[in-house]
Amino acid sequence: MQYKHKKALTEQARELRKNMTKEERKLWYDFLSGYPVRFLRQKVIGNYIVDFYCARAKLVIELDGAQHYEEAARVYDQKRTEFLQEYGIMVVRILNADLLRNFYGVCEYIDGIVKDRLQFGSNPP
């Protein structure tokens, strides 16, 4: 299934790539940019911009800061997750604090999810 993306968000995504948070920079430059399965950063999918996207594994990685605990943000995040799941895309949310406290553990976690999704064709049991 192919999803359309909102072209108006392309420029905003480009700006977000230029101005990544320190946590996004760390995950991107220290792990995902060299990962053997291609990830894209600040990818437009539908009406949303996701932090990191792996098309082969149909996987989105979202890094969440404190603002994601607010009610409006939680509702928005849930709506976005439901939209992505309609396309078979798994959304994994990682707290910024967890990334900074346990970077290698987070990398192992992501690696395991990618391998599982590829092994089971993005539909693990």
Short mmCIF file of C-alpha atoms in Angstrom, two decimals:
data_model
loop_
_atom_site.label_atom_id
_atom_site.label_comp_id
_atom_site.label_asym_id
_atom_site.label_seq_id
_atom_site.Cartn_x
_atom_site.Cartn_y
_atom_site.Cartn_z
CA MET A 1 0.00 0.00 0.00
CA GLN A 2 1.35 3.38 -0.96
CA TYR A 3 0.71 6.45 1.18
CA LYS A 4 0.75 10.00 -0.07
CA HIS A 5 2.73 12.61 1.76
CA LYS A 6 1.94 16.25 2.18
CA LYS A 7 4.44 18.09 0.00
CA ALA A 8 4.08 21.23 2.10
CA LEU A 9 5.89 19.39 4.92
CA THR A 10 8.99 18.70 2.82
CA GLU A 11 10.60 22.05 3.61
CA GLN A 12 9.79 21.69 7.31
CA ALA A 13 11.37 18.22 7.31
CA ARG A 14 14.48 19.66 5.66
CA GLU A 15 14.71 22.28 8.41
CA LEU A 16 14.27 19.65 11.10
CA ARG A 17 17.15 17.65 9.56
CA LYS A 18 19.34 20.75 9.76
CA ASN A 19 18.31 21.44 13.38
CA MET A 20 18.16 18.01 15.01
CA THR A 21 18.05 17.75 18.79
CA LYS A 22 21.21 16.53 20.52
CA GLU A 23 19.53 13.16 21.09
CA GLU A 24 18.55 12.86 17.40
CA ARG A 25 22.11 13.79 16.37
CA LYS A 26 23.59 11.18 18.70
CA LEU A 27 21.32 8.38 17.47
CA TRP A 28 21.78 9.38 13.83
CA TYR A 29 25.53 9.98 13.70
CA ASP A 30 26.58 7.34 16.22
CA PHE A 31 24.31 4.53 15.05
CA LEU A 32 21.60 4.86 12.39
CA SER A 33 23.57 6.65 9.63
CA GLY A 34 25.97 3.70 9.43
CA TYR A 35 23.44 0.97 10.12
CA PRO A 36 23.44 -1.75 7.42
CA VAL A 37 19.70 -1.33 6.79
CA ARG A 38 18.92 2.16 5.50
CA PHE A 39 17.17 4.65 7.76
CA LEU A 40 15.98 8.11 6.75
CA ARG A 41 15.72 11.00 9.17
CA GLN A 42 12.85 13.46 9.42
CA LYS A 43 10.81 11.61 6.80
CA VAL A 44 7.42 12.88 5.65
CA ILE A 45 4.78 10.16 5.75
CA GLY A 46 1.25 11.31 5.05
CA ASN A 47 0.60 14.46 7.07
CA TYR A 48 3.37 13.69 9.55
CA ILE A 49 7.11 14.00 9.91
CA VAL A 50 8.70 11.05 11.71
CA ASP A 51 12.12 11.19 13.38
CA PHE A 52 13.63 8.09 11.74
CA TYR A 53 12.15 5.70 9.18
CA CYS A 54 13.31 2.34 7.86
CA ALA A 55 11.26 1.39 4.79
CA ARG A 56 12.56 -2.20 4.56
CA ALA A 57 11.52 -2.97 8.14
CA LYS A 58 8.47 -0.67 8.03
CA LEU A 59 9.70 0.87 11.25
CA VAL A 60 9.56 4.38 12.70
CA ILE A 61 11.77 5.40 15.62
CA GLU A 62 10.52 8.40 17.59
CA LEU A 63 12.65 10.11 20.23
CA ASP A 64 10.47 11.69 22.88
CA GLY A 65 11.33 14.59 25.14
CA ALA A 66 9.33 15.97 28.05
CA GLN A 67 6.80 17.69 25.77
CA HIS A 68 5.41 14.26 24.80
CA TYR A 69 4.00 13.83 28.32
CA GLU A 70 1.54 16.69 27.82
CA GLU A 71 -2.02 15.63 27.04
CA ALA A 72 -2.23 17.38 23.65
CA ALA A 73 1.04 15.78 22.55
CA ARG A 74 -0.09 12.33 23.69
CA VAL A 75 -3.31 12.65 21.68
CA TYR A 76 -1.38 13.82 18.60
CA ASP A 77 1.19 11.02 18.98
CA GLN A 78 -1.59 8.42 19.29
CA LYS A 79 -3.33 9.71 16.16
CA ARG A 80 -0.05 9.63 14.23
CA THR A 81 0.76 6.12 15.46
CA GLU A 82 -2.68 4.87 14.39
CA PHE A 83 -2.20 6.39 10.93
CA LEU A 84 1.21 4.72 10.52
CA GLN A 85 -0.06 1.38 11.79
CA GLU A 86 -2.72 1.41 9.06
CA TYR A 87 0.19 1.04 6.62
CA GLY A 88 1.84 -1.74 8.62
CA ILE A 89 4.47 0.59 10.05
CA MET A 90 5.58 -0.13 13.61
CA VAL A 91 6.25 2.92 15.78
CA VAL A 92 8.85 2.63 18.54
CA ARG A 93 9.04 5.47 21.05
CA ILE A 94 12.27 6.02 22.97
CA LEU A 95 12.63 8.57 25.72
CA ASN A 96 15.48 11.03 25.29
CA ALA A 97 16.58 10.27 28.86
CA ASP A 98 16.80 6.54 28.10
CA LEU A 99 18.86 7.21 24.99
CA LEU A 100 21.34 9.32 26.96
CA ARG A 101 21.48 6.94 29.95
CA ASN A 102 21.73 3.69 28.02
CA PHE A 103 22.77 4.47 24.45
CA TYR A 104 24.17 1.03 23.65
CA GLY A 105 21.12 -0.69 25.10
CA VAL A 106 18.86 1.46 22.93
CA CYS A 107 20.95 0.60 19.86
CA GLU A 108 20.71 -3.12 20.66
CA TYR A 109 16.95 -2.74 21.13
CA ILE A 110 16.53 -1.05 17.72
CA ASP A 111 18.80 -3.63 16.07
CA GLY A 112 16.71 -6.46 17.50
CA ILE A 113 13.46 -4.93 16.27
CA VAL A 114 14.84 -4.38 12.76
CA LYS A 115 16.11 -7.96 12.58
CA ASP A 116 12.77 -9.35 13.82
CA ARG A 117 10.80 -7.24 11.34
CA LEU A 118 12.99 -8.32 8.43
CA GLN A 119 12.91 -11.98 9.46
CA PHE A 120 9.13 -12.04 9.73
CA GLY A 121 8.41 -9.72 6.80
CA SER A 122 7.38 -6.75 8.98
CA ASN A 123 4.64 -8.85 10.58
CA PRO A 124 6.25 -10.57 13.57
CA PRO A 125 4.11 -13.08 15.48
#
